[in-house]
Each structure stands twice: as C-alpha cells, then as structure tokens.
Tab-separated table of C-alpha atoms in Angstrom:
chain	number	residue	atom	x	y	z
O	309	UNK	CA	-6.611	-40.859	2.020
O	310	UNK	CA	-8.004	-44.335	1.559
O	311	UNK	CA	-7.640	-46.194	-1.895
O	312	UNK	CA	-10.945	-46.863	-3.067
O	313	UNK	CA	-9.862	-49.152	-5.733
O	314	UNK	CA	-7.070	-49.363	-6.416
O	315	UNK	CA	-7.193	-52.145	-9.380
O	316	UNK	CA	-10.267	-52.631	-11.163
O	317	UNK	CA	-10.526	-54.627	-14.797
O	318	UNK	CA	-13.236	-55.059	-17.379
O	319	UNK	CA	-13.150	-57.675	-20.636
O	320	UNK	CA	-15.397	-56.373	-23.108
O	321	UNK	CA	-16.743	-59.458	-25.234
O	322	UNK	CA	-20.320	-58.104	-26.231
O	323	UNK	CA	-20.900	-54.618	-26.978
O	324	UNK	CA	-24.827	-53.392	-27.536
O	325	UNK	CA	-25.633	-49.973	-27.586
O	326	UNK	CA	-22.189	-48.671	-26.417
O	327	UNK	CA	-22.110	-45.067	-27.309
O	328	UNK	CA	-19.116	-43.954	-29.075
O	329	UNK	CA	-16.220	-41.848	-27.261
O	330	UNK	CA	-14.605	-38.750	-28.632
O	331	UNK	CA	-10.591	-39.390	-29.326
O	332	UNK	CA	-8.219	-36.843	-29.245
O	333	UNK	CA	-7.632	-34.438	-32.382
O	334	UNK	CA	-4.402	-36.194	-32.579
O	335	UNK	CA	-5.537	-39.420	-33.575
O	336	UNK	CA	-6.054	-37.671	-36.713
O	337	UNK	CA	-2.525	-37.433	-37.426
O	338	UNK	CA	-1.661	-41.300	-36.544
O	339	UNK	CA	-1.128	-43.237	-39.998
O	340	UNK	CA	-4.362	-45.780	-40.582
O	341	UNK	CA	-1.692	-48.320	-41.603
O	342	UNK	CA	0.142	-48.017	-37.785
O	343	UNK	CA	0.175	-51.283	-36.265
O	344	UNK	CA	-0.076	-50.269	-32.927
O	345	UNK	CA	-0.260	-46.974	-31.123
O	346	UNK	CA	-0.807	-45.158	-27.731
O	347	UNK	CA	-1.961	-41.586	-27.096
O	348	UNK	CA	-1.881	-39.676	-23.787
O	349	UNK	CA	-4.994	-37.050	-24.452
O	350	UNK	CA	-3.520	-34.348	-21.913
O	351	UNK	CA	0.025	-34.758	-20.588
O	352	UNK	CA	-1.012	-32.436	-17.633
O	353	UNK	CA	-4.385	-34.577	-16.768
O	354	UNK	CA	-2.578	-37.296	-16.539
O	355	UNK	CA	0.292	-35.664	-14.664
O	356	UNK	CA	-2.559	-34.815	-12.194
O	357	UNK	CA	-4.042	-37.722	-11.915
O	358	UNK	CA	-0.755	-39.765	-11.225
O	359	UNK	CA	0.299	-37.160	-8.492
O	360	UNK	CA	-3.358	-37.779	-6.742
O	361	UNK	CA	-2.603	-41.650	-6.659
O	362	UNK	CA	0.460	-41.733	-5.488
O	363	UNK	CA	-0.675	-39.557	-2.843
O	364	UNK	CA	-3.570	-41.611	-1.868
O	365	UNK	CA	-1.000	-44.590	-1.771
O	366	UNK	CA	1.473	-42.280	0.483
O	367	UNK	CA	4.119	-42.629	-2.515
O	368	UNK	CA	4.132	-38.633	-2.726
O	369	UNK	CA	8.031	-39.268	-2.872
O	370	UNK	CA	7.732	-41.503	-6.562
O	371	UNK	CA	8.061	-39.071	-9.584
O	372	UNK	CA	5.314	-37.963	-11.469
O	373	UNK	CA	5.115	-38.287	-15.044
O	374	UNK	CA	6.722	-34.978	-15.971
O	375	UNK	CA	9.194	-35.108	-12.975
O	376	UNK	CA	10.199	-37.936	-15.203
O	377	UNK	CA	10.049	-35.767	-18.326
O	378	UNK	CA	12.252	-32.952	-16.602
O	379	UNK	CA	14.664	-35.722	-14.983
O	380	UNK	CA	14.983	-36.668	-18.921
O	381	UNK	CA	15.749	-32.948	-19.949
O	382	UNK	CA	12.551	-32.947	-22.510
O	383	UNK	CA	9.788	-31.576	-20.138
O	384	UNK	CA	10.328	-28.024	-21.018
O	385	UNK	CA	9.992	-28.871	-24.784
O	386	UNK	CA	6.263	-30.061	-24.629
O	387	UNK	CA	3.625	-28.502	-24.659
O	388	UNK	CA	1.187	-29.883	-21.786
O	389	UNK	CA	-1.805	-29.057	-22.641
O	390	UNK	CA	-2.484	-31.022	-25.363
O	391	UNK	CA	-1.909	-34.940	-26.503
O	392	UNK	CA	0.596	-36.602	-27.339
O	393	UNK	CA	1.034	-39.823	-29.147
O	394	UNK	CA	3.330	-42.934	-30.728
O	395	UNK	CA	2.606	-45.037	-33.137
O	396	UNK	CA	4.754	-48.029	-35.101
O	397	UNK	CA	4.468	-48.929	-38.939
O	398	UNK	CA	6.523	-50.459	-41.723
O	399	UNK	CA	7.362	-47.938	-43.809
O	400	UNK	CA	9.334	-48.969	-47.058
O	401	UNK	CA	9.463	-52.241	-45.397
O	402	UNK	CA	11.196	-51.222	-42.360
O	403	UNK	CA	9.823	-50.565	-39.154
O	404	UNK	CA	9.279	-47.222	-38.178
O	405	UNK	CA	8.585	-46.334	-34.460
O	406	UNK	CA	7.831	-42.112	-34.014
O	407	UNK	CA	6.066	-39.874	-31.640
O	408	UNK	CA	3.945	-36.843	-32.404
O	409	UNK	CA	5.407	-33.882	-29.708
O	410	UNK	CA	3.057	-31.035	-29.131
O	411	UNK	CA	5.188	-27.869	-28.577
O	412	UNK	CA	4.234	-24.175	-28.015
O	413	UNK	CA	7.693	-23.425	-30.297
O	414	UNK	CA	8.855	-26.269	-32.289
O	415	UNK	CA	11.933	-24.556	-33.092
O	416	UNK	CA	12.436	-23.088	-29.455
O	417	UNK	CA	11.992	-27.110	-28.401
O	418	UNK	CA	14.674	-27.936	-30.646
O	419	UNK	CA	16.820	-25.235	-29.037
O	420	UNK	CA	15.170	-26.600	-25.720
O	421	UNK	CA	16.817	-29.878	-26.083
O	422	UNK	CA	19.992	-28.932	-27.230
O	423	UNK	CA	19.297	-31.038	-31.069
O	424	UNK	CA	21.701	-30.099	-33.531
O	425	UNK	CA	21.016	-30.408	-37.437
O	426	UNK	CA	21.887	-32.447	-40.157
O	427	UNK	CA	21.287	-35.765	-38.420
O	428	UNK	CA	21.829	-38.361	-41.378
O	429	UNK	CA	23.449	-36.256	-44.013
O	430	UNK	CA	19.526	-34.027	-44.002
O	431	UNK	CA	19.195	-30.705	-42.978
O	432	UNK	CA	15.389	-31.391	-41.917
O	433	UNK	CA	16.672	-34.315	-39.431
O	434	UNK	CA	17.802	-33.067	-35.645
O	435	UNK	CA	19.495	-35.389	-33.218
O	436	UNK	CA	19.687	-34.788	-29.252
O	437	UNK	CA	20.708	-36.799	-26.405
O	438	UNK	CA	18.130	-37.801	-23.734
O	439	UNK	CA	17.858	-40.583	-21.376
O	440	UNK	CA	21.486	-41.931	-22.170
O	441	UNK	CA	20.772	-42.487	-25.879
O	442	UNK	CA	20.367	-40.240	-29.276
O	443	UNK	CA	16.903	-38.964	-30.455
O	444	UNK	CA	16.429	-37.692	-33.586
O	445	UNK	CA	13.668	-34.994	-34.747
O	446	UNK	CA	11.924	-33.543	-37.538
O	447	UNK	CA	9.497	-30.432	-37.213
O	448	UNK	CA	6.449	-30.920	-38.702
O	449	UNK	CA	4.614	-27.936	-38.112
O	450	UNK	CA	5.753	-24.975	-36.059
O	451	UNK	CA	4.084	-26.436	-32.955
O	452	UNK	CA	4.430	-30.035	-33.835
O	453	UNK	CA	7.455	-32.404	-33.671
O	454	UNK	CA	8.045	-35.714	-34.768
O	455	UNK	CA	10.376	-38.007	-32.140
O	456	UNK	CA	12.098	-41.193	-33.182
O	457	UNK	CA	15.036	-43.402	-33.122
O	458	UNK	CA	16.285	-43.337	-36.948
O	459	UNK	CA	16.731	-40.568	-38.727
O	460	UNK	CA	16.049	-42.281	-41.877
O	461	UNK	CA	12.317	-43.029	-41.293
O	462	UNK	CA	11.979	-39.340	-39.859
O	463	UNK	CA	12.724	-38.150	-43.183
O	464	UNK	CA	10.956	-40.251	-45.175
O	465	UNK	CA	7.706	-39.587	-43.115
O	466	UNK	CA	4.917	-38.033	-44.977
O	467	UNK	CA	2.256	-36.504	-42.718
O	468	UNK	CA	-1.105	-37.417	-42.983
O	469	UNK	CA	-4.532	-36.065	-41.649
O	470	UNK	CA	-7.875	-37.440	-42.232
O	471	UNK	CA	-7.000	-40.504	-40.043
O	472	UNK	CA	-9.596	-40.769	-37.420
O	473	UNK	CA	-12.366	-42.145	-39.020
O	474	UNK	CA	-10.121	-45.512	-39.473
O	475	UNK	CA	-8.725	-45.667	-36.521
O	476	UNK	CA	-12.837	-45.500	-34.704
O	477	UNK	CA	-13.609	-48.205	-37.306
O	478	UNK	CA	-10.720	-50.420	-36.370
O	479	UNK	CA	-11.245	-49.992	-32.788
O	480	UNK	CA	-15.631	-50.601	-32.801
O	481	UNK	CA	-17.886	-49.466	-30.259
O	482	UNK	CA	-16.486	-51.502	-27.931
O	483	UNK	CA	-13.054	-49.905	-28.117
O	484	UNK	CA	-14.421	-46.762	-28.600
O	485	UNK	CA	-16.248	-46.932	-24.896
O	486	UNK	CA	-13.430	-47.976	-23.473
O	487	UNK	CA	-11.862	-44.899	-24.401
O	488	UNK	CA	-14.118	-42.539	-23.004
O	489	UNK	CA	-12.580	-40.093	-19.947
O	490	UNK	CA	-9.174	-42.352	-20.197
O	491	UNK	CA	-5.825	-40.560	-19.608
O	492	UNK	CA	-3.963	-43.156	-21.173
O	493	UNK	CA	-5.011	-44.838	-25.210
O	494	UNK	CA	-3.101	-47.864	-26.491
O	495	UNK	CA	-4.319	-49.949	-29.596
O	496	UNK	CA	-3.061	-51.975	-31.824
O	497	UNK	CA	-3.015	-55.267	-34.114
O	498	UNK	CA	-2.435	-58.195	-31.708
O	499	UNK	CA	0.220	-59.939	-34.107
O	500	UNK	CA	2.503	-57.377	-33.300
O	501	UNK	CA	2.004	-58.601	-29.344
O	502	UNK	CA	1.473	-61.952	-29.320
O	503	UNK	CA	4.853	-63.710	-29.125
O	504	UNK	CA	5.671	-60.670	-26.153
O	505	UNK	CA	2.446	-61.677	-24.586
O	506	UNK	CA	2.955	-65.659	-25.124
O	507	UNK	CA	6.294	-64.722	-23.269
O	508	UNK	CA	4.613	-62.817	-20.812
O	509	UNK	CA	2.173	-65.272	-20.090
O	510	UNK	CA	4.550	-68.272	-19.756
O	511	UNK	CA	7.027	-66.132	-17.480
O	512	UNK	CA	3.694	-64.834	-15.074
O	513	UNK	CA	2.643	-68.683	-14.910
O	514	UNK	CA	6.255	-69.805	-13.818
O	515	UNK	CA	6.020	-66.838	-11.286
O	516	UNK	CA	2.775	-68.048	-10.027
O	517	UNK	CA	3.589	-72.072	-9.739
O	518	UNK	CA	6.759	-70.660	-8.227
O	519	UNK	CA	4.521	-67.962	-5.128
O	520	UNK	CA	2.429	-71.640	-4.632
O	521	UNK	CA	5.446	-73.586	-4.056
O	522	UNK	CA	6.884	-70.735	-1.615
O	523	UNK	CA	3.542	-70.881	0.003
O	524	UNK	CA	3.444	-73.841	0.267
O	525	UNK	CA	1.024	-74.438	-1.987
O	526	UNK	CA	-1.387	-73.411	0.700
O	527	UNK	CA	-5.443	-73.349	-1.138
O	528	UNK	CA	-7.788	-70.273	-0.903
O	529	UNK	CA	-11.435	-71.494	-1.432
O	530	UNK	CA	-12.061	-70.816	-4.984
O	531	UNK	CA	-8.938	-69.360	-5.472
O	532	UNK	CA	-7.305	-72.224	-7.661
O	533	UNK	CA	-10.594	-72.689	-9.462
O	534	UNK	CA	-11.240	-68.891	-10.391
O	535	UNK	CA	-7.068	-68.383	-11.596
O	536	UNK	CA	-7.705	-71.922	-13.745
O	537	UNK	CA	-10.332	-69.852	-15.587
O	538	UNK	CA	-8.834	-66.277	-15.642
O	539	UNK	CA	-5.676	-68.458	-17.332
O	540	UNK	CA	-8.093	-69.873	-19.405
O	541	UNK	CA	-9.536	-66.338	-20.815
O	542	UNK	CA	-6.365	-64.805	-20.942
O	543	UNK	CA	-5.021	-67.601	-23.174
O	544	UNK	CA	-7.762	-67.773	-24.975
O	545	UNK	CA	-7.570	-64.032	-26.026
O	546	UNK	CA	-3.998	-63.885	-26.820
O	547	UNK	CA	-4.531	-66.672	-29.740
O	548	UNK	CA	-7.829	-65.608	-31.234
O	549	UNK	CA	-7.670	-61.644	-30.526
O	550	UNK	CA	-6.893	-59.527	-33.884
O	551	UNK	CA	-7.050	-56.047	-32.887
O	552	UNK	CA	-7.595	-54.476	-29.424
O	553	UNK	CA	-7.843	-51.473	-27.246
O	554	UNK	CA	-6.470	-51.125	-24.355
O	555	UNK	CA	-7.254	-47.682	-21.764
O	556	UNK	CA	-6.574	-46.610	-17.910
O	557	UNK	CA	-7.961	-44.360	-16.038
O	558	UNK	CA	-6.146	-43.156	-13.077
O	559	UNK	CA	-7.226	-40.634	-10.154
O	560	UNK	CA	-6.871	-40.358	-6.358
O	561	UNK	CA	-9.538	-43.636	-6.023
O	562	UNK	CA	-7.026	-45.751	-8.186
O	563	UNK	CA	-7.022	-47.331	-11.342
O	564	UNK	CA	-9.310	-48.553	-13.912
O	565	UNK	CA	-8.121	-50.607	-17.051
O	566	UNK	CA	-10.310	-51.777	-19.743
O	567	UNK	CA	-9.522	-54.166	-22.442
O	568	UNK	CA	-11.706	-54.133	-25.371
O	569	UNK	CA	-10.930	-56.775	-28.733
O	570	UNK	CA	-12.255	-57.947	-31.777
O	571	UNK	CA	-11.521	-61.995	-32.436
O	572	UNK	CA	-10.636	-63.837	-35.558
O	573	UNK	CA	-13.695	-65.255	-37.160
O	574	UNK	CA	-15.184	-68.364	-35.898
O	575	UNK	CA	-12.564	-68.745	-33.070
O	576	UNK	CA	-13.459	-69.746	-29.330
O	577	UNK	CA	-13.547	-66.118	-28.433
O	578	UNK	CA	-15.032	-65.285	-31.539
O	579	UNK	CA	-17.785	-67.877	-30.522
O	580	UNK	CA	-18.303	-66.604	-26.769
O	581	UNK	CA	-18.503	-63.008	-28.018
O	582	UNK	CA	-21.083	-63.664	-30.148
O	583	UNK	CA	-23.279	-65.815	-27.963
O	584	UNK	CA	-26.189	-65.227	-26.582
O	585	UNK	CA	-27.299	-63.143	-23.355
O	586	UNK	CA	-30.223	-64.278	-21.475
O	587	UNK	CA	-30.555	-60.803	-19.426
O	588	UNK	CA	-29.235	-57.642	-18.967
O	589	UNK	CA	-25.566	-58.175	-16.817
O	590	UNK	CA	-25.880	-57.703	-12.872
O	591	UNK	CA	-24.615	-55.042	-11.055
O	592	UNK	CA	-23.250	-57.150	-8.174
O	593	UNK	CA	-20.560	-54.155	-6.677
O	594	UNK	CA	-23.783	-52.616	-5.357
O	595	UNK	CA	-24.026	-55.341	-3.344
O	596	UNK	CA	-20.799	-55.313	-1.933
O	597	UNK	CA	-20.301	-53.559	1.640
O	598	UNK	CA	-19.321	-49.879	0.738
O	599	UNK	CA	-15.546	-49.690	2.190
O	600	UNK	CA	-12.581	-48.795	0.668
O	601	UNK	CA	-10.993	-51.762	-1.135
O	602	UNK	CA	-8.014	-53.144	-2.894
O	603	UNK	CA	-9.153	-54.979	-6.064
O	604	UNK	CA	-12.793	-55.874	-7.497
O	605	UNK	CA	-13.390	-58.303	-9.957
O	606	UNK	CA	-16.968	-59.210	-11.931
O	607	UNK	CA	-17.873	-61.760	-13.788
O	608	UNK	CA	-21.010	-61.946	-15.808
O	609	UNK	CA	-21.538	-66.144	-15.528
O	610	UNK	CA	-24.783	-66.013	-17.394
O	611	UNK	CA	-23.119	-65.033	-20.174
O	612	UNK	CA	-23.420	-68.319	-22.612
O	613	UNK	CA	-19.897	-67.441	-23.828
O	614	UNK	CA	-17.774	-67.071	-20.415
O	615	UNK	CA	-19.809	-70.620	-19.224
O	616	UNK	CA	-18.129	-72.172	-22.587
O	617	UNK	CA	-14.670	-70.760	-21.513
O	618	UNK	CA	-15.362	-71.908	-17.912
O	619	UNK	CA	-16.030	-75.253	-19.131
O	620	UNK	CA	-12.791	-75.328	-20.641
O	621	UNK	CA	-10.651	-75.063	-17.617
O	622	UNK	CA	-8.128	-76.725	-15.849
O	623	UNK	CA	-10.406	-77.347	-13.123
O	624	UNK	CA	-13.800	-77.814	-14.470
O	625	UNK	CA	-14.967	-81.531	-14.410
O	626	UNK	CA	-18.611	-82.831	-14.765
O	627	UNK	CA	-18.652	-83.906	-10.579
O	628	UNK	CA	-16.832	-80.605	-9.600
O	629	UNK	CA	-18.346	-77.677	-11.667
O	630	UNK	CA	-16.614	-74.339	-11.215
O	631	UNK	CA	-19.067	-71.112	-10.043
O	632	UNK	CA	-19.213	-70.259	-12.630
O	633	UNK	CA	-21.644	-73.240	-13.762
O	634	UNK	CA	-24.144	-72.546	-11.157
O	635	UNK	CA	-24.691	-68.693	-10.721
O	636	UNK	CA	-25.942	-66.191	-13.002
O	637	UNK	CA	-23.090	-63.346	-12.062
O	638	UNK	CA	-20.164	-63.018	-8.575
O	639	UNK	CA	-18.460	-60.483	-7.940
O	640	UNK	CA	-15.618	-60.426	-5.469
O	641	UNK	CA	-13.662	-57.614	-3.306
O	642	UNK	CA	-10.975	-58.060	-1.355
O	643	UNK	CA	-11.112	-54.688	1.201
O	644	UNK	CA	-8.316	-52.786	3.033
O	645	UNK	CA	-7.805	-54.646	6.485
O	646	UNK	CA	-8.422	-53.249	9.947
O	647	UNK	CA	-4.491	-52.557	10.528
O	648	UNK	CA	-0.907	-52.278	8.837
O	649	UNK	CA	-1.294	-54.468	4.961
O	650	UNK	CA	1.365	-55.904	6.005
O	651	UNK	CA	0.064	-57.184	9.893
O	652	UNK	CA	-3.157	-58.155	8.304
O	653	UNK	CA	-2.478	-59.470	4.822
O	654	UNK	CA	-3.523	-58.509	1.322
O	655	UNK	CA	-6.595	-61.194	1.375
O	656	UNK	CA	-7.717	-60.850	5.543
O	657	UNK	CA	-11.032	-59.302	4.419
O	658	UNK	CA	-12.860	-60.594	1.299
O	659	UNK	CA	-15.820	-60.992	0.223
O	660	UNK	CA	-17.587	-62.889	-2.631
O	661	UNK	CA	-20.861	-61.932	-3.702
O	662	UNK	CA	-23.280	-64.813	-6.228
O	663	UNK	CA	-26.441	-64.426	-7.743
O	664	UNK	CA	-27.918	-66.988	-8.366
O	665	UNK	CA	-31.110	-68.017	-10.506
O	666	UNK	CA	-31.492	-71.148	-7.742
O	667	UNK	CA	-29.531	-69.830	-5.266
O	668	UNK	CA	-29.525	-73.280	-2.965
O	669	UNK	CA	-27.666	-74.964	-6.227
O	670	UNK	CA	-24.788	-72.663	-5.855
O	671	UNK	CA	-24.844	-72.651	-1.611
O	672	UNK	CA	-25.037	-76.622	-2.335
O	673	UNK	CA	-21.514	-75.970	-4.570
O	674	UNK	CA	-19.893	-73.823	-1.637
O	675	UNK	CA	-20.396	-75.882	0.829
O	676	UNK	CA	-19.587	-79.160	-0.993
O	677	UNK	CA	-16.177	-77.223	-2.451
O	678	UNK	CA	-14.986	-76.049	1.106
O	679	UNK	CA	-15.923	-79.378	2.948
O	680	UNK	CA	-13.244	-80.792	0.166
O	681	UNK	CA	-10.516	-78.934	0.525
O	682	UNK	CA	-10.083	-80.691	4.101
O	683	UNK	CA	-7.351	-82.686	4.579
O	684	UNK	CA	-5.372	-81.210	1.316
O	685	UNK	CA	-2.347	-79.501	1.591
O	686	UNK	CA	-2.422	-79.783	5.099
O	687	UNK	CA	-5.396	-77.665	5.274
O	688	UNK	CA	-8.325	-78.422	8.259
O	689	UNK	CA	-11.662	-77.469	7.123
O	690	UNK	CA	-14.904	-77.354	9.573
O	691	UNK	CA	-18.436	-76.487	8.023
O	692	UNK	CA	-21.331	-75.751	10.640
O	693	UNK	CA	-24.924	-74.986	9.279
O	694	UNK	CA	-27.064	-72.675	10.034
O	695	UNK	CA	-24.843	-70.813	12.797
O	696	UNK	CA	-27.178	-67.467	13.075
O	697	UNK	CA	-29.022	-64.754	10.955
O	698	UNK	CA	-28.014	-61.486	9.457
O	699	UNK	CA	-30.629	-59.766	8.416
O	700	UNK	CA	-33.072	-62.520	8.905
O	701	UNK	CA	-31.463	-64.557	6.519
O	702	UNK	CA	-29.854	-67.667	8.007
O	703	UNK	CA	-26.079	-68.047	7.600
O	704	UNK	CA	-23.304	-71.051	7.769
O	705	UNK	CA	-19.932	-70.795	9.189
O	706	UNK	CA	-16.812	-72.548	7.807
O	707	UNK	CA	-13.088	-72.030	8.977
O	708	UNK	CA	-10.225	-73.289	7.243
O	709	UNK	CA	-6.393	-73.368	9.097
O	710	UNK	CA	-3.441	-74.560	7.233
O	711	UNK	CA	-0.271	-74.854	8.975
O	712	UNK	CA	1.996	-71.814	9.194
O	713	UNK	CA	4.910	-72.488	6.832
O	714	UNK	CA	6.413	-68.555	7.990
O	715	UNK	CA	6.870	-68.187	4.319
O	716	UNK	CA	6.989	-63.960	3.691
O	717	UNK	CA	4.843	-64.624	0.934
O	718	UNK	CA	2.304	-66.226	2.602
O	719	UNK	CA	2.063	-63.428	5.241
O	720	UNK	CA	1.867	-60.507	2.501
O	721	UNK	CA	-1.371	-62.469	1.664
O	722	UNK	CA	-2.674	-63.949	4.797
O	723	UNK	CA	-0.995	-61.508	7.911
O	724	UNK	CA	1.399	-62.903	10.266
O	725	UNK	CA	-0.366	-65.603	10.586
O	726	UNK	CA	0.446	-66.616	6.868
O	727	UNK	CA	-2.837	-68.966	6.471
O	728	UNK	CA	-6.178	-68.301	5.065
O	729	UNK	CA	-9.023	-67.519	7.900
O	730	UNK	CA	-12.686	-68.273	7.562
C-alpha cells in the first residue's frame, strides 16, 4: 500500500473561527495546575492506527503500541477502550510526574502486575517492576489507577474533577482544533521545554551543518533559503512561545502533526500572530499532481507575519529576497519515486507549487536564483526559456549537475547518482 503522506505539519499562528474540539472525559481528571501533559484518547485507536502505518510502510515486523505494553508485562492491566493520560506538577514543591490507568479491575490490575503493598511505609501505595525499573501505584477508583515513580507524591495526590474547562481555556481555539480526531494529545507550558528544545535545536543544527559537509555541501534550489527560514520560525517559537499544543494523527496514509501556541505578549511571534491577513489562505495541495507522496509542506507567504519572520533570515538580503517576499502562498511535495527510495533518492521527484499576485515577479526570482547557484559548490547550472507548453502555458527548463562526491548521504537524497537533477 502506498504512503500517501507520510509527514505532514501545520503552525497555527492565527486562529478565526476555529470550532472547538471535544477532549477526552479524562482531561477532566488532569490537575489545572499540571505543567505539561499528554493524553492518548483510545489506547486501541491508536493501537490501530499504528498497526495500519507500519503496514503501509512494510514495517508489519515493528511492535505496535500494545505489543510494547505486553513486552512490558502491563498490557493486560489496561483497559483499552478508554484514555489514558500523564501529566507533571509541583506538588509541595516537588515535582510530581503520574499517569491516570484506565482498568476494567483496578484491584485485579494490581494483581495483574504482580504490585505488592505498602510501598513507602503506606498501605494505599503499591510498587511493581516493569521495564527494568520499580513503579509504584495507588487506586483511585475501582477502575482507575494512578502510575508514578515516587511513592511519596502518589500518596499525597488528591484527585480532582472539574478540570476541563481550564485546560480548553489554556489551550484556545487554536489548540483546541488541533485536537480534533487526534490519537495522540500533548500540552504544556513551554518553560518546562525550552532548555530540552534549545538543546534539541542546537544538536539538530550540528546534525544538519554536519549531512552538508558529508554532502558535500552540495545546494538544492531553494533548499538553503527555505531551511534559513524554517530555522528562523522554529527559533523564533521556542523563545517567545508560553503554552502550546501539540497533536498527531496517525492512519494507514501517514502522519499528521499540528502545533498550535500562544506567544508572550508583544514578542516577534506575538507580533506575526497578530498581524494582519489580506485574504483567506490558499489551498495550494489541490494544485499539486495527485500521487502518493513523502512529505508536504505549506506556507501561507501573504501572511504579514511569516513575511516579517522571512525577512529575518539568514538568507534574506534586500538584492536576494527569499519566496517568500514575492508570492502570496507555495506549497511543496516531494513524491514517492518511480523505483526502489533508495535507487531513486528521497528528493528525485519534487515539486514546488507558487501563487503569485504578479506571478512574472516571482518566475523573475526563480530564474534569477537558479542562474546563481552556477559555478558554487561545484554546481553547473543551464537555464533555457521558453522550451515548450503544457497545457498551453509556456514553460522554461533548467538543469543543475554537481559532481558526484559518492557520499551515502547524498544518494539517500539524490539516487545513485547522489546530485540534484533538474
């Protein structure tokens, strides 16, 4: 079975008119104070729909989620049906990290997993061992169980219902769309992440600079100009973000993410988020041939706020203007190739899509950006115009060769031949 798309992505920075999702009951357990928290509305939906992608991928051999659970010893404790969820606090001034266990028995779980009482001197505190390391337990209900790492907090815990109306007014409507049909939840305040993500960020640019060098620093067109401003945004959101949401949806087509956040007042994102729209976004994926494809990416350029973050990349100068500066919207697929991924490459079919207000502005931009990537990084560039008609609209044709460097890499993007083709 084909992968239809296999990674899609969506910032939210504007949300008008979103309608508001439905979370699970659960949520209505989760503290309001919890700093961050994630919630898996069905266990067995997302079960399925984990098992259907790793089919379509032909990775029927990978575990599913609760192969994992069973490999564990814990699968025949939960109970399926419904969600389950973690969440972390500071409780008492100590952190507190817990999970809320659906079971049809909570006692029969207990006897499930083997927990014996008394964990920490209290009679309400069970401790078992799963995954190499002890787990400790406290029944809530008779159905519901509450999972965690110190006893101490366990005990202390007071449950709490009532919750969900916070939680939908923390999140906003933005956060709240995001959430509709997901199988997997996650929100949280971003000071919690942001010295992981800082970390994250630094390590993924190292990795990057390091895949260039390998390659040999070999150019894709655009390719430098549109990771300059996706390093921009991502920056950009780790410092001013406050709270987000963050949701996946997973089936036998792939997997959709969607990041949704609120910014600290007057901030750069705070600034784009809140600027004007001239129009209603494009739908540019319509516009896109209709075969099965890797990864998709939009970007809404008319959006006053993403031309201010554009403006603030790397490579955006006032005599070489990113794409973003000169269409409206783009969207860009790269599609499954004709043979073996790895024969043809990861990028051997892609296309980019513009739309353009004055469309000659941004042809004018192409063909000026291609023609100068000749003669860089080894890289031989020819530009003919006006070549032939599709459609009876005329067409240019440019090719680009860079010299093979037989770097692995390079060929897990490119094919065997391990340079771009135009």
């Amino acid at each position: 079975m084909p992968i239809r798309s296999l990674i899609a992505g969506a910032v939210v920075l504007v949300a008008a008119s979103l309608c508001r999702a439905d979370l699970p009951d659960i949520v209505d357990a989760i503290p309001a104070d919890a700093r961050a928290a994630v919630v898996i509305p069905s266990v067995n939906e997302f079960d399925g729909a984990v098992t259907q992608l790793l089919i379509a991928m032909e990775q029927g051999e990978a575990s599913s989620p609760k192969q994992l659970l069973r490999i564990v010893g814990i699968a025949g404790a939960i109970d399926a049906r419904r969600p389950i969820a973690a969440f972390y606090r500071t409780q008492n001034d100590s952190p507190m990290l817990a999970a809320l266990v659906p079971t049809l028995n909570a006692k029969k779980a207990m006897e499930s997993l083997g927990a014996t009482k008394g964990a920490g001197g209290n009679d309400n505190i069970w401790s078992f061992e799963a995954g190499s390391r002890t787990w400790f337990v406290r029944a809530l209900t008779d159905n519901d169980l509450l999972v965690g790492l110190e006893p101490r907090s366990l005990a202390a815990y007071t449950p709490v219902t009532g919750q969900l109306d916070a939680h939908k007014a923390a999140m906003g409507d933005a956060g709240l769309a995001a959430t509709q049909n997901a199988n997997i939840i996650a929100w949280g305040e971003m000071d919690e992440f942001r010295p992981m993500l800082d970390q994250w960020l630094a390590k993924a640019g190292s990795s990057i600079n390091a895949l260039k060098a390998g390659l040999g620093n070999t150019t894709a067109p655009g390719a430098d100009e549109l990771a300059s401003f996706v390093d921009t945004l991502t920056h950009a959101i780790t410092r001013d973000a406050d709270r987000f949401t963050l949701t996946a949806r997973t089936d036998a087509n792939g997997v959709v993410a969607q990041f949704a956040s609120s910014f600290t007042p007057d901030s750069q994102m705070h600034r784009a988020a809140t600027a004007s729209r001239p129009a209603e976004p494009r739908e540019l994926f319509a516009g896109l041939p209709a075969l099965p494809y890797l990864l998709a990416l939009s970007v809404d350029a008319s959006h006053e706020g993403v031309r201010a973050i554009a403006a603030t990349s790397a490579n955006a100068t006032g005599d070489r203007p990113t794409a973003l500066h000169t269409a409206e919207a783009l969207a860009l697929a790269a599609y499954e190739p004709p043979g073996m991924l790895v024969m043809e490459g990861g990028l051997s079919r892609v296309v980019l899509h513009f739309a353009a207000e004055k469309p000659d502005t941004t042809a004018r931009w192409f063909k000026s950006y291609i023609k100068s990537l000749d003669g860089t990084q080894g890289a031989s560039v020819s530009y003919d115009d006006a070549t032939g008609q599709v459609a009876g609209v005329s067409i240019d044709r440019w090719v680009m060769s860079i010299p093979d460097t037989g770097n692995r890499s390079a060929q897990l993007l490119y094919g065997q031949h391990g340079t771009p083709r135009g």
